[in-house]
mmCIF file of C-alpha atoms and ligand atoms in Angstrom:
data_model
loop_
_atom_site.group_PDB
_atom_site.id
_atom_site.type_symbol
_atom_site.label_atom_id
_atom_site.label_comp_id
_atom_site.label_asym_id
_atom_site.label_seq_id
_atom_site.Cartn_x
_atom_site.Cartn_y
_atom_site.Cartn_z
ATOM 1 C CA UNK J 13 56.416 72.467 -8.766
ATOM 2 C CA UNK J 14 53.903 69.710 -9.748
ATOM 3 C CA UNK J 15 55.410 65.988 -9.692
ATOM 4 C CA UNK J 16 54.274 64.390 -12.825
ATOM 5 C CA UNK J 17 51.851 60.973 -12.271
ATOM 6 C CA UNK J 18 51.982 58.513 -15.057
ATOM 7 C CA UNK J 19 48.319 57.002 -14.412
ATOM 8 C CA UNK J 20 47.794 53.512 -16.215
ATOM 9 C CA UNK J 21 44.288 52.813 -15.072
ATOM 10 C CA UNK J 22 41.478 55.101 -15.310
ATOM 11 C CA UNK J 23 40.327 56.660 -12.260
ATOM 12 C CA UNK J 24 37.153 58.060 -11.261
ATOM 13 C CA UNK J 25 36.265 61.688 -11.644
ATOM 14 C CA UNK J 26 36.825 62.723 -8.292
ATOM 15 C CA UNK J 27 39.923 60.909 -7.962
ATOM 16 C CA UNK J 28 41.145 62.098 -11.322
ATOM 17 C CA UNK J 29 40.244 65.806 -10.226
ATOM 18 C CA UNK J 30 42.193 65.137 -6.844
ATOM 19 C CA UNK J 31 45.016 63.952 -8.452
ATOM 20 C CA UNK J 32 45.634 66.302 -10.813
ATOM 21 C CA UNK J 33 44.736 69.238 -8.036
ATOM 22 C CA UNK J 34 48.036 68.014 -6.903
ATOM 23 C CA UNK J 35 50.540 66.314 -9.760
ATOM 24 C CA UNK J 36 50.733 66.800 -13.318
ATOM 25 C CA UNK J 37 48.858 63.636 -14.609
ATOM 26 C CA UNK J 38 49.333 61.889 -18.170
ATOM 27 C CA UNK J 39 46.455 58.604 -18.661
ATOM 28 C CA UNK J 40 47.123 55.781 -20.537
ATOM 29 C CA UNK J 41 44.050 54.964 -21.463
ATOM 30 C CA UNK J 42 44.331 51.327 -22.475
ATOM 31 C CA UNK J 43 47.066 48.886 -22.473
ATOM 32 C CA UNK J 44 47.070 48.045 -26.142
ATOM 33 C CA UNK J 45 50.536 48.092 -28.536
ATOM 34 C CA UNK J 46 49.799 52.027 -28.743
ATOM 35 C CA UNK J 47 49.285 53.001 -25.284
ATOM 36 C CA UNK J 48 52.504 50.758 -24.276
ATOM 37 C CA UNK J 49 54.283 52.948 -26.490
ATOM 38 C CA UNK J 50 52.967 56.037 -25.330
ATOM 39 C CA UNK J 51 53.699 54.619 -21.946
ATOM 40 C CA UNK J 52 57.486 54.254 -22.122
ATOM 41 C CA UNK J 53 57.915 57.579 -24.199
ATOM 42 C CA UNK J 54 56.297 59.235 -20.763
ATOM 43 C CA UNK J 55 58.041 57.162 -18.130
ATOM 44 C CA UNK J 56 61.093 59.296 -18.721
ATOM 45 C CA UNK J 57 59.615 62.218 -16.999
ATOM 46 C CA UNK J 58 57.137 60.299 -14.579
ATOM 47 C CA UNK J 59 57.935 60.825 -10.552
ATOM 48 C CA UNK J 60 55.110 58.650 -9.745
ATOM 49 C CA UNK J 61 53.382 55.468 -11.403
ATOM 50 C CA UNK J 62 49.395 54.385 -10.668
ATOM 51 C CA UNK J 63 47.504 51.788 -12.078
ATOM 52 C CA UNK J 64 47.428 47.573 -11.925
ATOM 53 C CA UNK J 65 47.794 44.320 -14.191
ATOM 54 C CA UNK J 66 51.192 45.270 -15.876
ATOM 55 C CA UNK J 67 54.463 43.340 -15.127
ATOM 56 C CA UNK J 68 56.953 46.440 -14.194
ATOM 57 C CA UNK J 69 60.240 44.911 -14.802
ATOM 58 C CA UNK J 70 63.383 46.540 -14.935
ATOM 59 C CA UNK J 71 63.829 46.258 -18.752
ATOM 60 C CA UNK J 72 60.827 48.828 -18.849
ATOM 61 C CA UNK J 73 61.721 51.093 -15.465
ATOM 62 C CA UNK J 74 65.100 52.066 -16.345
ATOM 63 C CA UNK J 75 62.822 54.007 -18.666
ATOM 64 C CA UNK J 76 62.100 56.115 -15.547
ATOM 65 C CA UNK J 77 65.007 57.752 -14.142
ATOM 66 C CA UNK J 78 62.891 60.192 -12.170
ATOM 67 C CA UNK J 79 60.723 57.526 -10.342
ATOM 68 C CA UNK J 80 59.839 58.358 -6.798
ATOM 69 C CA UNK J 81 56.754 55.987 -6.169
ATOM 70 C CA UNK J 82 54.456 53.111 -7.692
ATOM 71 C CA UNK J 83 51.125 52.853 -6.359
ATOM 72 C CA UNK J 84 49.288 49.507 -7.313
ATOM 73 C CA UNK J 85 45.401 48.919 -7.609
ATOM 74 C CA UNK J 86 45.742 45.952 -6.533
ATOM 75 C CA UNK J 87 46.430 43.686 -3.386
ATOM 76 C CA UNK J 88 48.645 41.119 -5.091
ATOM 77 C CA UNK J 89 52.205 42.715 -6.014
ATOM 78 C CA UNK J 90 53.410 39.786 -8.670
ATOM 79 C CA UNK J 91 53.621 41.810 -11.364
ATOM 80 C CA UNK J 92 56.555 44.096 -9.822
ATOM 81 C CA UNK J 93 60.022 43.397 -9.259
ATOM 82 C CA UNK J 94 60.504 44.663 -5.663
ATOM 83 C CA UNK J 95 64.281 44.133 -5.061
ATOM 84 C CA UNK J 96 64.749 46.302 -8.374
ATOM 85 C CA UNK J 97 62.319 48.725 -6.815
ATOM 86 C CA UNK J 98 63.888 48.705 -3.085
ATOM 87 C CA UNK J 99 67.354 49.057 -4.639
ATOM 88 C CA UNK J 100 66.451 52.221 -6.426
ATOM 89 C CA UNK J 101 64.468 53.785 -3.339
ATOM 90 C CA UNK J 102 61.283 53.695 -5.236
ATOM 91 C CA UNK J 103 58.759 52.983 -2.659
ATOM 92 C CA UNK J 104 55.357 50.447 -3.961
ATOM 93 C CA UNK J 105 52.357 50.756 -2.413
ATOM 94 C CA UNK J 106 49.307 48.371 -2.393
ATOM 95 C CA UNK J 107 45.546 48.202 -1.528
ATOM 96 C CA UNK J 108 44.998 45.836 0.844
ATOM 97 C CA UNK J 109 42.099 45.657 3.324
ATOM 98 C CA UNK J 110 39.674 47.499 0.684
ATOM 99 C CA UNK J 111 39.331 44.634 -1.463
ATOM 100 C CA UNK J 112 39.547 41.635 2.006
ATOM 101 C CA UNK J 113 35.323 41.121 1.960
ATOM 102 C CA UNK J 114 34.558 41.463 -1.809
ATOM 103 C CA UNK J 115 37.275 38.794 -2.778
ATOM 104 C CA UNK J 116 35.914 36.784 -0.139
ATOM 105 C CA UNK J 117 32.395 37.143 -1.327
ATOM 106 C CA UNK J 118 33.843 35.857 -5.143
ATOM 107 C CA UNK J 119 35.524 33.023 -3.350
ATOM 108 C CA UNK J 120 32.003 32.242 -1.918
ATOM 109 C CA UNK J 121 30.286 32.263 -4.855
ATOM 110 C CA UNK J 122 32.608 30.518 -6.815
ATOM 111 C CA UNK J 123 32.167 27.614 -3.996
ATOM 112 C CA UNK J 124 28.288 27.771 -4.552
ATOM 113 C CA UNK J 125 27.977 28.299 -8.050
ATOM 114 C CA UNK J 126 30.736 24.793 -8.552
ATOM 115 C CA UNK J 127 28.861 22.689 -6.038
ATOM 116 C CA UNK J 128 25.637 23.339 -6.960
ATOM 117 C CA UNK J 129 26.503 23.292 -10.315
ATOM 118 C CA UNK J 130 24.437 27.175 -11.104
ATOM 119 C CA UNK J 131 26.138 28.193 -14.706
ATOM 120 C CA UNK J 132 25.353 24.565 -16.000
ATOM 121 C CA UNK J 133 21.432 24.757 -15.034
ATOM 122 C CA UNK J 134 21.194 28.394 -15.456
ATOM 123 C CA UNK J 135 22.643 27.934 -18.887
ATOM 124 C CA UNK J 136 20.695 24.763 -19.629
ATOM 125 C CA UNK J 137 17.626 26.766 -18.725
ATOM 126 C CA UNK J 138 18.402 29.462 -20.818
ATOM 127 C CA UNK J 139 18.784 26.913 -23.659
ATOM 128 C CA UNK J 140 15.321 26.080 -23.196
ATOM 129 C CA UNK J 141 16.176 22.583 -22.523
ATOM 130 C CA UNK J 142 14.614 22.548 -18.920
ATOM 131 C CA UNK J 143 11.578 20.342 -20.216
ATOM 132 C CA UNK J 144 11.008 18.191 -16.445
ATOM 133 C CA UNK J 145 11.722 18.082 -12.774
ATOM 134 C CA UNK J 146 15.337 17.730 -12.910
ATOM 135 C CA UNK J 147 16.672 14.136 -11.430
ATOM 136 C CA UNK J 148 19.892 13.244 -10.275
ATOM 137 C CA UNK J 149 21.886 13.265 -13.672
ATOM 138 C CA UNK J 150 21.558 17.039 -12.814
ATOM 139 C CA UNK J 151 22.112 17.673 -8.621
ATOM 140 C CA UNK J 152 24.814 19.166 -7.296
ATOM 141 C CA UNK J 153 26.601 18.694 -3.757
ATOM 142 C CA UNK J 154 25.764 20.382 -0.546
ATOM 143 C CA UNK J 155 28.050 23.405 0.794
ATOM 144 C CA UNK J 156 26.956 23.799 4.343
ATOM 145 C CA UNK J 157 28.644 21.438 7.171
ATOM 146 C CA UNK J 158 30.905 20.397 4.366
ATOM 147 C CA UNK J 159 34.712 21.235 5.220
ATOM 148 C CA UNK J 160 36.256 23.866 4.268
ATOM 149 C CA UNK J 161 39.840 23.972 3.341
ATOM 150 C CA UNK J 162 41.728 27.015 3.095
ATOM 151 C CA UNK J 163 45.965 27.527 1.567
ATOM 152 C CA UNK J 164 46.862 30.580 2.756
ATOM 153 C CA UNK J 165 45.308 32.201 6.121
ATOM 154 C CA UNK J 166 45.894 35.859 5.215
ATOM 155 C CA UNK J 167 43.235 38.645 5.090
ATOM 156 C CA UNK J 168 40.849 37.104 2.027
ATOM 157 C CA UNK J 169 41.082 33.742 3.874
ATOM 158 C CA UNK J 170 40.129 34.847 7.224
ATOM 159 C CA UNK J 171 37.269 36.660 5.293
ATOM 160 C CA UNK J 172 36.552 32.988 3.760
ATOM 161 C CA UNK J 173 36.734 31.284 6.420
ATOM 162 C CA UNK J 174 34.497 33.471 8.436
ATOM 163 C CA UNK J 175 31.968 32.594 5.680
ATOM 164 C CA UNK J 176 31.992 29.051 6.322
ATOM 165 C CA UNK J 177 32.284 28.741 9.813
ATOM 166 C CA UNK J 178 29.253 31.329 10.940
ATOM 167 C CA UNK J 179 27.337 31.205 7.448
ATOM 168 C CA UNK J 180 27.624 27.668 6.329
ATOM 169 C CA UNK J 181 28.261 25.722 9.765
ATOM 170 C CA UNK J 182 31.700 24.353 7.896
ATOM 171 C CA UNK J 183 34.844 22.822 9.208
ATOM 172 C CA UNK J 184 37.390 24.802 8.470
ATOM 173 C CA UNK J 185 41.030 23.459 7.873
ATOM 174 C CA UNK J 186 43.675 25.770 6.931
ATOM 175 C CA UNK J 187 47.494 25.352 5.702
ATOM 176 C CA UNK J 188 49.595 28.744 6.009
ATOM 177 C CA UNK J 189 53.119 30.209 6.932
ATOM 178 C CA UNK J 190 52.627 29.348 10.774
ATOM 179 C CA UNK J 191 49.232 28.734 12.790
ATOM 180 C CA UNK J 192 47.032 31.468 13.700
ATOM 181 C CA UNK J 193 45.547 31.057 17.069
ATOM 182 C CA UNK J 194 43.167 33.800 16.926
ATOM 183 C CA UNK J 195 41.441 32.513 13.638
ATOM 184 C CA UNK J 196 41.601 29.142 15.515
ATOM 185 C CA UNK J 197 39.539 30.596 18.176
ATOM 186 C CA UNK J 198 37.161 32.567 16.037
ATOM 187 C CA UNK J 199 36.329 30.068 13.772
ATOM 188 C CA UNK J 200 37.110 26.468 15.301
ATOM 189 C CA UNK J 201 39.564 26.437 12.982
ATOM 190 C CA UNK J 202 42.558 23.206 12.596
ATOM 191 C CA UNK J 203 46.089 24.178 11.385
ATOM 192 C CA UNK J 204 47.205 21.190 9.614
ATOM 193 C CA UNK J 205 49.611 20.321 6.594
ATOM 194 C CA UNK J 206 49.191 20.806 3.270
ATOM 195 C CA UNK J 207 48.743 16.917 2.329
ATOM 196 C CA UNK J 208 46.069 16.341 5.160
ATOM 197 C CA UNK J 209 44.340 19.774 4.028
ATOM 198 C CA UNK J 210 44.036 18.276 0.384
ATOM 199 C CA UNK J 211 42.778 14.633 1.747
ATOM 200 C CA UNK J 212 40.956 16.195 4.045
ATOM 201 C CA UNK J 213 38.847 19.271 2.484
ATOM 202 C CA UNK J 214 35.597 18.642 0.384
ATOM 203 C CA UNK J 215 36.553 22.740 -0.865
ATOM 204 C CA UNK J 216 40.187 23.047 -1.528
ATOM 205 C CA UNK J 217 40.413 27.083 -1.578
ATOM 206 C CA UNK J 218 43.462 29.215 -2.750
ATOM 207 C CA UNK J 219 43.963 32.726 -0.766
ATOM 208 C CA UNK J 220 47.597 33.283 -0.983
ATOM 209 C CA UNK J 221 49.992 35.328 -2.752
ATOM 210 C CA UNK J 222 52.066 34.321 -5.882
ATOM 211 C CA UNK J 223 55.391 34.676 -4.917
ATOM 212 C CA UNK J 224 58.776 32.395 -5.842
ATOM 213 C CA UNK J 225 57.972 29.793 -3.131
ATOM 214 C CA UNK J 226 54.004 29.204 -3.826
ATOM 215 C CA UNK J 227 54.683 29.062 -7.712
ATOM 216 C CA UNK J 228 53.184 25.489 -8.841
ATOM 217 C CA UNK J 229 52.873 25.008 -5.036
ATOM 218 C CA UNK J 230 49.217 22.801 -6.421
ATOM 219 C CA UNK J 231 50.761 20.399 -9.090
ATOM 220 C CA UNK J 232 49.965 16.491 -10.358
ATOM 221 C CA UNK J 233 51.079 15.012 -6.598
ATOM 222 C CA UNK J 234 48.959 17.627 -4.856
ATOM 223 C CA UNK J 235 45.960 17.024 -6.925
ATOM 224 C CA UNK J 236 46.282 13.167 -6.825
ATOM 225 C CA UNK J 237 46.253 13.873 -2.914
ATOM 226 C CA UNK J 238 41.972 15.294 -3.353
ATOM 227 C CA UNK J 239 38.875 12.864 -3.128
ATOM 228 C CA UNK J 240 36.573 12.284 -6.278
ATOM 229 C CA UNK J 241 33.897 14.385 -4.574
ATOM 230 C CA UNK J 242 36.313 17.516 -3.231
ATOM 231 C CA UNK J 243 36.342 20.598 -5.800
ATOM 232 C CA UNK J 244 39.096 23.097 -6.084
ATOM 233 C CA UNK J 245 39.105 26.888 -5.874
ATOM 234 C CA UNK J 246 41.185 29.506 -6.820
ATOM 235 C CA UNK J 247 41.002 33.366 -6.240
ATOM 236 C CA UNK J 248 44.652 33.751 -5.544
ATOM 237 C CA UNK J 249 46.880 33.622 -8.728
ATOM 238 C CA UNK J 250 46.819 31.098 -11.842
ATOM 239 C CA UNK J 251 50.376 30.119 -11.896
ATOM 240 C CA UNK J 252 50.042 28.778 -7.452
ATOM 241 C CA UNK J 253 48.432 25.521 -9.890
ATOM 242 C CA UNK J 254 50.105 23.386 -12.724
ATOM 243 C CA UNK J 255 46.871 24.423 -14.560
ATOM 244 C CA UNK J 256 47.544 21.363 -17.325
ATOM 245 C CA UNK J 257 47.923 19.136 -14.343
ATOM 246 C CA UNK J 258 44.752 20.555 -13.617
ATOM 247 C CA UNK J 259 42.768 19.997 -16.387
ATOM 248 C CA UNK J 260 43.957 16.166 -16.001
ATOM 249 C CA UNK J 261 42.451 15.492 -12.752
ATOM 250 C CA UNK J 262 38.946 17.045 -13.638
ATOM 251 C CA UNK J 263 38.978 15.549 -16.763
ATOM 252 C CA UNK J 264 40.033 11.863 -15.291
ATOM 253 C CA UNK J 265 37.183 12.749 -12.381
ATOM 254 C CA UNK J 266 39.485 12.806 -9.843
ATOM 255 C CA UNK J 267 38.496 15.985 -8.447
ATOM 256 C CA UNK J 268 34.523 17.103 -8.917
ATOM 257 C CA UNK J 269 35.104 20.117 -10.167
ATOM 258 C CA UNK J 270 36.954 23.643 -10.073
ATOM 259 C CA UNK J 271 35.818 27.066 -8.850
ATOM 260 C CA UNK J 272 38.594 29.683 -11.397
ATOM 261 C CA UNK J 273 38.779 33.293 -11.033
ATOM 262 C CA UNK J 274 42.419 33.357 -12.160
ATOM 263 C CA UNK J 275 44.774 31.305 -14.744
ATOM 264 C CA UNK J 276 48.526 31.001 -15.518
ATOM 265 C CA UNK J 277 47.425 33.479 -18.821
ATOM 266 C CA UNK J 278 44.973 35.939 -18.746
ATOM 267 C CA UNK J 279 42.717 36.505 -20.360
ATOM 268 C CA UNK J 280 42.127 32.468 -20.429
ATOM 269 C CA UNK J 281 42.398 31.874 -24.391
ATOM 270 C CA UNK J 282 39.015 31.228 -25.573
ATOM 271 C CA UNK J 283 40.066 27.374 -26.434
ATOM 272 C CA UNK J 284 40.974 26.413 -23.001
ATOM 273 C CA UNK J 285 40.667 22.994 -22.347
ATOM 274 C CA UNK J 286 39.044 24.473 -18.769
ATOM 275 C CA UNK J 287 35.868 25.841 -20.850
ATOM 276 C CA UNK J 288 35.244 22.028 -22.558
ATOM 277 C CA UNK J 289 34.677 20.907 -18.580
ATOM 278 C CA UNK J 290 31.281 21.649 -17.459
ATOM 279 C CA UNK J 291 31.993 20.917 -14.255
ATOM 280 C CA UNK J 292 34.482 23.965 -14.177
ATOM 281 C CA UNK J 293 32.807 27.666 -13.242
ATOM 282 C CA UNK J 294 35.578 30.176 -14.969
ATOM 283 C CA UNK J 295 35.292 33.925 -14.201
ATOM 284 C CA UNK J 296 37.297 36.647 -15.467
ATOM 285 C CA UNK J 297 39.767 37.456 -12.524
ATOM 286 C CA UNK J 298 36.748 39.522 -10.821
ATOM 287 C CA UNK J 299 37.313 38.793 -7.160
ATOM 288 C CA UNK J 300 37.772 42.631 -5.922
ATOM 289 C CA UNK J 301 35.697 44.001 -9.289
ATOM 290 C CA UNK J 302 32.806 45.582 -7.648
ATOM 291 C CA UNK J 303 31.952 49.136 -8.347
ATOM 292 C CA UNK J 304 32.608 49.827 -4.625
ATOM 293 C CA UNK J 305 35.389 48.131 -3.791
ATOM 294 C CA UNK J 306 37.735 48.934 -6.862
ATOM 295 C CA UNK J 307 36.718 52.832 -6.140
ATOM 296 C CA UNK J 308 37.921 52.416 -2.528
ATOM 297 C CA UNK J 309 40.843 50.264 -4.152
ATOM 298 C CA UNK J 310 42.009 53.228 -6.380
ATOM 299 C CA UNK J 311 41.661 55.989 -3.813
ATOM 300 C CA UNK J 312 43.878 53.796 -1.328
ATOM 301 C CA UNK J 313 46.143 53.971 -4.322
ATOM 302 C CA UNK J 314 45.780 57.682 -5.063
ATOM 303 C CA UNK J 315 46.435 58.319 -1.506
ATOM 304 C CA UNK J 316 49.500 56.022 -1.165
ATOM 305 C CA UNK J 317 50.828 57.788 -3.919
ATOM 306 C CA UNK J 318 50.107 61.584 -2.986
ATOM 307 C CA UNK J 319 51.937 60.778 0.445
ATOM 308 C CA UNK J 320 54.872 58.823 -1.214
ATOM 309 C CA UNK J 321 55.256 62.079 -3.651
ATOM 310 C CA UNK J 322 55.296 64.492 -0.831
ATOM 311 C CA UNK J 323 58.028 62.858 1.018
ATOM 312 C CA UNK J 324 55.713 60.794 3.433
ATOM 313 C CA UNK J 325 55.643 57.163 4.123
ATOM 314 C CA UNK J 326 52.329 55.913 2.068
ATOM 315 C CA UNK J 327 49.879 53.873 4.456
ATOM 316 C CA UNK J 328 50.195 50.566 2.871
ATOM 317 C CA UNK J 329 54.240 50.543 1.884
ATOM 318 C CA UNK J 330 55.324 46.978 0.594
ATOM 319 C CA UNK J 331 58.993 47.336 -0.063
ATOM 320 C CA UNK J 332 59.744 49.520 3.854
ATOM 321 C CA UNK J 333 63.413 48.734 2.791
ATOM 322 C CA UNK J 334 62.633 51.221 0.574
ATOM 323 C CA UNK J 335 61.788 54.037 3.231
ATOM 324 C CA UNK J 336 64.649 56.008 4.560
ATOM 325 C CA UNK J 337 62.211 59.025 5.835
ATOM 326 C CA UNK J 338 63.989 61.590 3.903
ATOM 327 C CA UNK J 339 61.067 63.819 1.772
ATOM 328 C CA UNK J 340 61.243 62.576 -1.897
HETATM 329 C C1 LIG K 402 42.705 42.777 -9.510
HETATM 330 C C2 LIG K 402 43.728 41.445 -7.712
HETATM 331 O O1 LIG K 402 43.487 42.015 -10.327
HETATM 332 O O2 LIG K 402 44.053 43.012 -5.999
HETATM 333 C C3 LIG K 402 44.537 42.054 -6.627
HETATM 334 O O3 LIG K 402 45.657 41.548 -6.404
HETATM 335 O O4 LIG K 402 44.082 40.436 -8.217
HETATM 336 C C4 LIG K 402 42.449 42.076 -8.188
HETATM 337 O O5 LIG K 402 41.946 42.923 -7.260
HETATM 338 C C5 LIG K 402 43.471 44.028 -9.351
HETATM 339 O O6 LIG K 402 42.882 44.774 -8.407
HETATM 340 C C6 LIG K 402 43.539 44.744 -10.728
HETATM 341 O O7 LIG K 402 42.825 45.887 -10.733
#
């Protein structure tokens, strides 16, 4: 008997044709008012959940009495509640590793594209309003041999700092959980505290998860800590940073400028104070979004959940609390 697969995010072809080789699968197609209705009128039979960027809370789960797994397309698991999940036996999975050099590359970018100031000039040229050698009221500031300063020294920020130290001849500076030798030794990397890390860094980089303790970890005091010339740059999660607090100490000059991929509210409302600051580069939560990566993203997923459905630990288990061996 087919387990039935409540899918939430489209999936490719082949993956959809895998999937449904071996579950019964219903699609959501999008996450409007109408497919969030048809959503919890089909969680009540659904043994297994797939998709990304929905908060599954309890209110809606106790929807799904039957629920056996939830596999996430996506490294960051903010958007579940995982004692509620562990309590019930319902094992989450994630897709880590997969995504590690693409959301590294967006961090990169982001670093370039705020120092040197790109979307300004590129948009000033398409404008038509490049009419002589530029001067000085429009340079940027170097990246390479700058320091590089790094909160959270998991996967992505290895990836980061790998970037700076053999591709941009940076410093690198990081602030995590404990100190990590090896990426000491790999990339002449310092351990040091937060505060020293924020006086410190010309980039101040984000690479760590949102959870309870790094919620407004980045507020006014931590900001007041930067230099005038250091920019900020976030590809973890909006709500790490007091985002007004924020927009205060780029719009007093007290930081240069701000590299965003994510915000406390997405999609960032279209009157954000962040988009009157030219000196902020805002992208739409895109750090893993390559055709690539989020294909090798979603058939991590598909296979966490086919092994979670057939009574087998998945390969990337959050919650192991959850796991007591016994087939599903
Ligand atoms: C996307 C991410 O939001 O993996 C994460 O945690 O934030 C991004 O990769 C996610 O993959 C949604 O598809």
């Amino acid at each position: 008997m087919k387990k039935h697969v409540l899918l939430y995010k489209k999936l490719s072809p082949v993956l959809m044709d895998r999937l449904q080789q071996q579950a019964e699968v219903t699609l959501i197609d999008e996450l409007n008012a109408e497919g969030l209705q048809a959503l919890r009128q089909a969680l009540p039979r659904a043994q297994g959940l797939l998709g990304a960027s929905l908060r599954l809370d309890a209110e809606l789960l106790d929807l799904a009495p039957q629920l056996q797994a939830v596999a996430s397309v996506s490294v960051g698991v903010d958007n579940y509640d995982i004692d509620y999940l562990t309590r019930r036996g319902i094992l989450l999975s994630n897709t880590p590793d997969v995504l590690t050099e693409t959301t590294a590359d967006t961090g990169f970018a982001l670093i370039l594209a705020t120092a040197r100031r790109v979307v300004e000039l590129a948009n000033m040229v398409r404008a038509g309003q490049w009419q002589r050698t530029i001067g000085p009221l429009h340079f940027g500031s170097d990246v390479h041999g700058k320091t590089l300063g790094i909160i959270g020294m998991g996967r992505i920020g290895e990836a980061l700092a790998q970037r700076g130290h053999c591709g941009f001849g940076m410093p690198v500076l990081y602030h995590s959980t404990r100190p990590k030798p090896a990426v000491e030794q790999r990339f002449n990397a310092r351990y040091c505290s937060l505060e020293q890390l924020l006086q410190e860094a010309d980039f101040v980089c984000l690479t760590l998860p949102l959870t309870d303790q790094t919620q407004g970890l980045i507020g006014r005091r931590e900001l007041a800590l930067m230099r005038p010339e250091s920019i900020f740059i976030n590809i973890s999660r909006g709500k790490v940073v007091d985002e007004a607090a924020l927009i205060e100490a780029l719009q007093e000059r007290r930081i240069r400028g701000a590299g965003l991929d994510v915000f406390e509210r997405e999609p960032l409302a279209p009157d954000s104070r962040l988009l009157q600051l030219p000196q902020v580069v805002a992208t739409p939560h895109m750090g893993s979004a390559t055709h690539e990566t989020r294909e090798a993203m979603a058939r991590c997923a598909v296979d966490n959940l086919l092994a979670a459905l057939a009574g087998k630990r998945p390969p990337n288990l959050v919650n192991a609390q959850a796991w007591t061996g016994q087939p599903g």
